[in-house]
JSON list of C-alpha atoms and ligand atoms in Angstrom, two decimals:
[
{"chain": "A", "resi": 1, "resn": "MET", "atom": "CA", "xyz": [-24.56, -35.55, 7.78]},
{"chain": "A", "resi": 2, "resn": "PRO", "atom": "CA", "xyz": [-23.93, -32.13, 6.18]},
{"chain": "A", "resi": 3, "resn": "ALA", "atom": "CA", "xyz": [-20.56, -31.88, 4.50]},
{"chain": "A", "resi": 4, "resn": "ARG", "atom": "CA", "xyz": [-19.48, -29.06, 6.79]},
{"chain": "A", "resi": 5, "resn": "GLN", "atom": "CA", "xyz": [-20.10, -31.12, 9.91]},
{"chain": "A", "resi": 6, "resn": "PHE", "atom": "CA", "xyz": [-18.41, -34.23, 8.63]},
{"chain": "A", "resi": 7, "resn": "LEU", "atom": "CA", "xyz": [-15.06, -33.26, 10.11]},
{"chain": "A", "resi": 8, "resn": "THR", "atom": "CA", "xyz": [-14.11, -31.06, 13.03]},
{"chain": "A", "resi": 9, "resn": "GLU", "atom": "CA", "xyz": [-11.84, -28.12, 12.31]},
{"chain": "A", "resi": 10, "resn": "GLN", "atom": "CA", "xyz": [-8.98, -29.98, 13.91]},
{"chain": "A", "resi": 11, "resn": "GLU", "atom": "CA", "xyz": [-9.62, -33.09, 11.82]},
{"chain": "A", "resi": 12, "resn": "GLU", "atom": "CA", "xyz": [-9.73, -30.93, 8.73]},
{"chain": "A", "resi": 13, "resn": "GLN", "atom": "CA", "xyz": [-6.31, -29.54, 9.63]},
{"chain": "A", "resi": 14, "resn": "GLN", "atom": "CA", "xyz": [-4.93, -33.03, 10.16]},
{"chain": "A", "resi": 15, "resn": "ILE", "atom": "CA", "xyz": [-6.04, -34.00, 6.68]},
{"chain": "A", "resi": 16, "resn": "VAL", "atom": "CA", "xyz": [-4.58, -30.88, 5.09]},
{"chain": "A", "resi": 17, "resn": "GLU", "atom": "CA", "xyz": [-1.37, -31.69, 6.94]},
{"chain": "A", "resi": 18, "resn": "ALA", "atom": "CA", "xyz": [-1.42, -35.25, 5.55]},
{"chain": "A", "resi": 19, "resn": "ILE", "atom": "CA", "xyz": [-1.79, -33.83, 2.03]},
{"chain": "A", "resi": 20, "resn": "ASN", "atom": "CA", "xyz": [1.07, -31.38, 2.65]},
{"chain": "A", "resi": 21, "resn": "THR", "atom": "CA", "xyz": [3.28, -34.22, 3.82]},
{"chain": "A", "resi": 22, "resn": "ALA", "atom": "CA", "xyz": [2.35, -36.45, 0.90]},
{"chain": "A", "resi": 23, "resn": "GLU", "atom": "CA", "xyz": [3.00, -33.71, -1.64]},
{"chain": "A", "resi": 24, "resn": "GLN", "atom": "CA", "xyz": [6.46, -33.05, -0.28]},
{"chain": "A", "resi": 25, "resn": "LYS", "atom": "CA", "xyz": [7.45, -36.42, -1.72]},
{"chain": "A", "resi": 26, "resn": "THR", "atom": "CA", "xyz": [5.73, -36.26, -5.07]},
{"chain": "A", "resi": 27, "resn": "SER", "atom": "CA", "xyz": [4.91, -33.93, -7.91]},
{"chain": "A", "resi": 28, "resn": "GLY", "atom": "CA", "xyz": [1.40, -35.37, -7.79]},
{"chain": "A", "resi": 29, "resn": "GLU", "atom": "CA", "xyz": [-1.54, -33.48, -6.37]},
{"chain": "A", "resi": 30, "resn": "VAL", "atom": "CA", "xyz": [-4.12, -34.81, -3.95]},
{"chain": "A", "resi": 31, "resn": "ARG", "atom": "CA", "xyz": [-7.44, -33.17, -3.24]},
{"chain": "A", "resi": 32, "resn": "ILE", "atom": "CA", "xyz": [-10.44, -33.98, -1.10]},
{"chain": "A", "resi": 33, "resn": "HIS", "atom": "CA", "xyz": [-13.93, -32.88, -2.04]},
{"chain": "A", "resi": 34, "resn": "LEU", "atom": "CA", "xyz": [-16.84, -33.20, 0.37]},
{"chain": "A", "resi": 35, "resn": "GLU", "atom": "CA", "xyz": [-20.44, -32.52, -0.48]},
{"chain": "A", "resi": 36, "resn": "HIS", "atom": "CA", "xyz": [-23.85, -33.22, 0.92]},
{"chain": "A", "resi": 37, "resn": "HIS", "atom": "CA", "xyz": [-25.62, -35.14, -1.81]},
{"chain": "A", "resi": 38, "resn": "CYS", "atom": "CA", "xyz": [-24.77, -37.17, -4.84]},
{"chain": "A", "resi": 39, "resn": "ASP", "atom": "CA", "xyz": [-27.78, -38.26, -6.86]},
{"chain": "A", "resi": 40, "resn": "GLY", "atom": "CA", "xyz": [-26.00, -40.28, -9.48]},
{"chain": "A", "resi": 41, "resn": "ASP", "atom": "CA", "xyz": [-22.89, -42.36, -9.70]},
{"chain": "A", "resi": 42, "resn": "ALA", "atom": "CA", "xyz": [-20.12, -41.28, -7.33]},
{"chain": "A", "resi": 43, "resn": "LEU", "atom": "CA", "xyz": [-17.40, -41.87, -9.91]},
{"chain": "A", "resi": 44, "resn": "ASP", "atom": "CA", "xyz": [-19.19, -39.81, -12.57]},
{"chain": "A", "resi": 45, "resn": "ARG", "atom": "CA", "xyz": [-19.62, -37.03, -10.05]},
{"chain": "A", "resi": 46, "resn": "ALA", "atom": "CA", "xyz": [-15.96, -37.22, -9.05]},
{"chain": "A", "resi": 47, "resn": "ALA", "atom": "CA", "xyz": [-14.94, -36.95, -12.71]},
{"chain": "A", "resi": 48, "resn": "GLN", "atom": "CA", "xyz": [-17.00, -33.77, -13.00]},
{"chain": "A", "resi": 49, "resn": "ILE", "atom": "CA", "xyz": [-15.56, -32.27, -9.80]},
{"chain": "A", "resi": 50, "resn": "PHE", "atom": "CA", "xyz": [-12.08, -33.24, -10.96]},
{"chain": "A", "resi": 51, "resn": "HIS", "atom": "CA", "xyz": [-12.65, -31.12, -14.03]},
{"chain": "A", "resi": 52, "resn": "ASP", "atom": "CA", "xyz": [-14.39, -28.28, -12.14]},
{"chain": "A", "resi": 53, "resn": "LEU", "atom": "CA", "xyz": [-11.43, -27.99, -9.77]},
{"chain": "A", "resi": 54, "resn": "GLY", "atom": "CA", "xyz": [-9.02, -27.79, -12.70]},
{"chain": "A", "resi": 55, "resn": "MET", "atom": "CA", "xyz": [-7.42, -31.05, -11.67]},
{"chain": "A", "resi": 56, "resn": "ASP", "atom": "CA", "xyz": [-7.11, -32.19, -15.27]},
{"chain": "A", "resi": 57, "resn": "GLU", "atom": "CA", "xyz": [-4.74, -29.31, -15.91]},
{"chain": "A", "resi": 58, "resn": "THR", "atom": "CA", "xyz": [-1.76, -30.47, -13.88]},
{"chain": "A", "resi": 59, "resn": "LYS", "atom": "CA", "xyz": [1.35, -30.77, -15.98]},
{"chain": "A", "resi": 60, "resn": "LEU", "atom": "CA", "xyz": [1.84, -34.52, -15.54]},
{"chain": "A", "resi": 61, "resn": "GLU", "atom": "CA", "xyz": [-1.86, -35.32, -15.21]},
{"chain": "A", "resi": 62, "resn": "ASN", "atom": "CA", "xyz": [-1.14, -36.82, -11.83]},
{"chain": "A", "resi": 63, "resn": "GLY", "atom": "CA", "xyz": [-3.88, -35.35, -9.68]},
{"chain": "A", "resi": 64, "resn": "VAL", "atom": "CA", "xyz": [-5.97, -37.62, -7.48]},
{"chain": "A", "resi": 65, "resn": "LEU", "atom": "CA", "xyz": [-9.36, -36.66, -6.13]},
{"chain": "A", "resi": 66, "resn": "ILE", "atom": "CA", "xyz": [-10.98, -38.34, -3.15]},
{"chain": "A", "resi": 67, "resn": "TYR", "atom": "CA", "xyz": [-14.68, -37.63, -3.37]},
{"chain": "A", "resi": 68, "resn": "ILE", "atom": "CA", "xyz": [-17.19, -38.10, -0.55]},
{"chain": "A", "resi": 69, "resn": "ALA", "atom": "CA", "xyz": [-20.92, -37.40, -0.45]},
{"chain": "A", "resi": 70, "resn": "THR", "atom": "CA", "xyz": [-21.50, -37.20, 3.28]},
{"chain": "A", "resi": 71, "resn": "GLU", "atom": "CA", "xyz": [-25.27, -37.48, 3.44]},
{"chain": "A", "resi": 72, "resn": "ASP", "atom": "CA", "xyz": [-25.65, -40.19, 0.83]},
{"chain": "A", "resi": 73, "resn": "HIS", "atom": "CA", "xyz": [-22.70, -42.23, 2.02]},
{"chain": "A", "resi": 74, "resn": "LYS", "atom": "CA", "xyz": [-21.05, -42.40, -1.35]},
{"chain": "A", "resi": 75, "resn": "ALA", "atom": "CA", "xyz": [-17.38, -42.12, -2.10]},
{"chain": "A", "resi": 76, "resn": "SER", "atom": "CA", "xyz": [-15.06, -42.55, -5.04]},
{"chain": "A", "resi": 77, "resn": "VAL", "atom": "CA", "xyz": [-11.48, -41.91, -6.09]},
{"chain": "A", "resi": 78, "resn": "TYR", "atom": "CA", "xyz": [-10.73, -40.32, -9.43]},
{"chain": "A", "resi": 79, "resn": "ALA", "atom": "CA", "xyz": [-7.27, -39.92, -10.90]},
{"chain": "A", "resi": 80, "resn": "GLY", "atom": "CA", "xyz": [-5.68, -38.06, -13.78]},
{"chain": "A", "resi": 81, "resn": "LYS", "atom": "CA", "xyz": [-4.61, -40.01, -16.87]},
{"chain": "A", "resi": 82, "resn": "GLY", "atom": "CA", "xyz": [-0.93, -39.73, -16.02]},
{"chain": "A", "resi": 83, "resn": "ILE", "atom": "CA", "xyz": [-1.29, -41.76, -12.88]},
{"chain": "A", "resi": 84, "resn": "HIS", "atom": "CA", "xyz": [-4.29, -43.84, -13.84]},
{"chain": "A", "resi": 85, "resn": "ARG", "atom": "CA", "xyz": [-2.46, -45.64, -16.63]},
{"chain": "A", "resi": 86, "resn": "GLU", "atom": "CA", "xyz": [0.46, -46.46, -14.31]},
{"chain": "A", "resi": 87, "resn": "VAL", "atom": "CA", "xyz": [-1.32, -48.14, -11.42]},
{"chain": "A", "resi": 88, "resn": "LYS", "atom": "CA", "xyz": [-2.53, -51.71, -11.26]},
{"chain": "A", "resi": 89, "resn": "GLU", "atom": "CA", "xyz": [-6.16, -52.45, -11.66]},
{"chain": "A", "resi": 90, "resn": "GLY", "atom": "CA", "xyz": [-7.72, -52.62, -8.25]},
{"chain": "A", "resi": 91, "resn": "PHE", "atom": "CA", "xyz": [-5.54, -49.95, -6.68]},
{"chain": "A", "resi": 92, "resn": "TRP", "atom": "CA", "xyz": [-8.29, -47.35, -6.59]},
{"chain": "A", "resi": 93, "resn": "ASN", "atom": "CA", "xyz": [-10.66, -49.87, -5.19]},
{"chain": "A", "resi": 94, "resn": "ASP", "atom": "CA", "xyz": [-8.18, -50.60, -2.40]},
{"chain": "A", "resi": 95, "resn": "VAL", "atom": "CA", "xyz": [-8.12, -46.90, -1.58]},
{"chain": "A", "resi": 96, "resn": "LEU", "atom": "CA", "xyz": [-11.90, -46.81, -1.59]},
{"chain": "A", "resi": 97, "resn": "GLN", "atom": "CA", "xyz": [-12.02, -49.82, 0.73]},
{"chain": "A", "resi": 98, "resn": "ILE", "atom": "CA", "xyz": [-9.88, -47.95, 3.28]},
{"chain": "A", "resi": 99, "resn": "LEU", "atom": "CA", "xyz": [-12.47, -45.17, 3.29]},
{"chain": "A", "resi": 100, "resn": "ILE", "atom": "CA", "xyz": [-15.43, -47.51, 3.52]},
{"chain": "A", "resi": 101, "resn": "THR", "atom": "CA", "xyz": [-13.93, -49.64, 6.29]},
{"chain": "A", "resi": 102, "resn": "HIS", "atom": "CA", "xyz": [-13.22, -46.62, 8.48]},
{"chain": "A", "resi": 103, "resn": "PHE", "atom": "CA", "xyz": [-16.44, -44.82, 7.64]},
{"chain": "A", "resi": 104, "resn": "LYS", "atom": "CA", "xyz": [-18.40, -47.83, 8.87]},
{"chain": "A", "resi": 105, "resn": "GLN", "atom": "CA", "xyz": [-16.73, -47.26, 12.25]},
{"chain": "A", "resi": 106, "resn": "GLU", "atom": "CA", "xyz": [-17.46, -43.53, 11.92]},
{"chain": "A", "resi": 107, "resn": "GLU", "atom": "CA", "xyz": [-13.72, -42.89, 11.75]},
{"chain": "A", "resi": 108, "resn": "TYR", "atom": "CA", "xyz": [-14.02, -40.28, 9.03]},
{"chain": "A", "resi": 109, "resn": "GLU", "atom": "CA", "xyz": [-10.80, -38.41, 9.61]},
{"chain": "A", "resi": 110, "resn": "GLN", "atom": "CA", "xyz": [-8.75, -41.57, 9.99]},
{"chain": "A", "resi": 111, "resn": "GLY", "atom": "CA", "xyz": [-10.22, -43.08, 6.84]},
{"chain": "A", "resi": 112, "resn": "ILE", "atom": "CA", "xyz": [-9.42, -40.04, 4.75]},
{"chain": "A", "resi": 113, "resn": "GLU", "atom": "CA", "xyz": [-5.96, -39.69, 6.23]},
{"chain": "A", "resi": 114, "resn": "GLU", "atom": "CA", "xyz": [-5.09, -43.30, 5.51]},
{"chain": "A", "resi": 115, "resn": "ALA", "atom": "CA", "xyz": [-6.43, -43.02, 1.99]},
{"chain": "A", "resi": 116, "resn": "VAL", "atom": "CA", "xyz": [-4.24, -39.93, 1.47]},
{"chain": "A", "resi": 117, "resn": "HIS", "atom": "CA", "xyz": [-1.24, -41.92, 2.74]},
{"chain": "A", "resi": 118, "resn": "LYS", "atom": "CA", "xyz": [-1.88, -44.77, 0.37]},
{"chain": "A", "resi": 119, "resn": "VAL", "atom": "CA", "xyz": [-2.33, -42.47, -2.61]},
{"chain": "A", "resi": 120, "resn": "GLY", "atom": "CA", "xyz": [0.67, -40.40, -1.52]},
{"chain": "A", "resi": 121, "resn": "ASN", "atom": "CA", "xyz": [2.94, -43.44, -1.37]},
{"chain": "A", "resi": 122, "resn": "LYS", "atom": "CA", "xyz": [1.87, -44.53, -4.83]},
{"chain": "A", "resi": 123, "resn": "LEU", "atom": "CA", "xyz": [2.39, -41.03, -6.21]},
{"chain": "A", "resi": 124, "resn": "GLU", "atom": "CA", "xyz": [5.82, -40.91, -4.61]},
{"chain": "A", "resi": 125, "resn": "GLU", "atom": "CA", "xyz": [6.72, -44.18, -6.30]},
{"chain": "A", "resi": 126, "resn": "LEU", "atom": "CA", "xyz": [5.50, -43.10, -9.74]},
{"chain": "A", "resi": 127, "resn": "PHE", "atom": "CA", "xyz": [6.11, -39.35, -9.61]},
{"chain": "A", "resi": 128, "resn": "PRO", "atom": "CA", "xyz": [8.94, -38.60, -7.20]},
{"chain": "A", "resi": 129, "resn": "TYR", "atom": "CA", "xyz": [9.36, -35.02, -6.12]},
{"chain": "A", "resi": 130, "resn": "ARG", "atom": "CA", "xyz": [11.79, -33.03, -8.22]},
{"chain": "A", "resi": 131, "resn": "GLN", "atom": "CA", "xyz": [13.60, -30.18, -6.56]},
{"chain": "A", "resi": 132, "resn": "LYS", "atom": "CA", "xyz": [13.23, -27.81, -9.44]},
{"chain": "A", "resi": 133, "resn": "GLY", "atom": "CA", "xyz": [10.05, -26.77, -11.09]},
{"chain": "A", "resi": 134, "resn": "ASP", "atom": "CA", "xyz": [7.80, -28.70, -8.76]},
{"chain": "A", "resi": 135, "resn": "LEU", "atom": "CA", "xyz": [4.90, -26.56, -7.76]},
{"chain": "A", "resi": 136, "resn": "ASP", "atom": "CA", "xyz": [1.92, -26.91, -5.55]},
{"chain": "A", "resi": 137, "resn": "GLU", "atom": "CA", "xyz": [-0.41, -26.82, -8.52]},
{"chain": "A", "resi": 138, "resn": "LEU", "atom": "CA", "xyz": [-3.62, -27.28, -6.57]},
{"chain": "A", "resi": 139, "resn": "SER", "atom": "CA", "xyz": [-4.65, -26.15, -3.11]},
{"chain": "A", "resi": 140, "resn": "ASN", "atom": "CA", "xyz": [-4.35, -28.69, -0.31]},
{"chain": "A", "resi": 141, "resn": "GLU", "atom": "CA", "xyz": [-7.42, -27.34, 1.44]},
{"chain": "A", "resi": 142, "resn": "ILE", "atom": "CA", "xyz": [-10.52, -29.50, 1.48]},
{"chain": "A", "resi": 143, "resn": "SER", "atom": "CA", "xyz": [-13.06, -28.43, -1.10]},
{"chain": "A", "resi": 144, "resn": "PHE", "atom": "CA", "xyz": [-16.69, -28.23, 0.06]},
{"chain": "A", "resi": 145, "resn": "HIS", "atom": "CA", "xyz": [-19.95, -28.04, -1.76]},
{"chain": "A", "resi": 146, "resn": "ASP", "atom": "CA", "xyz": [-23.09, -27.71, 0.33]},
{"chain": "A", "resi": 147, "resn": "ASN", "atom": "CA", "xyz": [-25.61, -28.56, -2.31]},
{"chain": "A", "resi": 148, "resn": "LYS", "atom": "CA", "xyz": [-29.16, -28.72, -1.08]},
{"chain": "A", "resi": 149, "resn": "ASN", "atom": "CA", "xyz": [-30.63, -31.02, -3.69]},
{"chain": "B", "resi": 1, "resn": "CA", "atom": "CA1", "xyz": [2.84, -30.59, -6.83]},
{"chain": "B", "resi": 2, "resn": "CA", "atom": "CA1", "xyz": [-1.46, -29.51, -3.67]}
]
């Protein structure tokens, strides 16, 4: 399925809303990237996108990227160093399992939203929101890439 057709406009808004809500409780930054194809390893690709989106430049290195290749049915979760070293091994895999479980039922929006919740709760625990100096460092809009190859 092409990345642009993966979610309805309304579903897209629901996800952006979930990110907004999550980021009100944490200094961390969550982003979603959807693209058509992923030839190689989904985690390698996510690491590249993470960099391309400037996600490695957040102050506390606490950005989390949820990456989905819609046509090739691949997904991965990539996190900045600041958060990665704080979470237990297996956490990212748990997040990925939420996506996979829902995607199998074709519940794309629900899967992403629940994954955002899980990541958001962890970010809140590790990087609580500070009233002063906490910025929305990265857009909450879904990032798309309609690559054809
Ligand atoms: Ca922030
Ligand atoms: Ca943000």
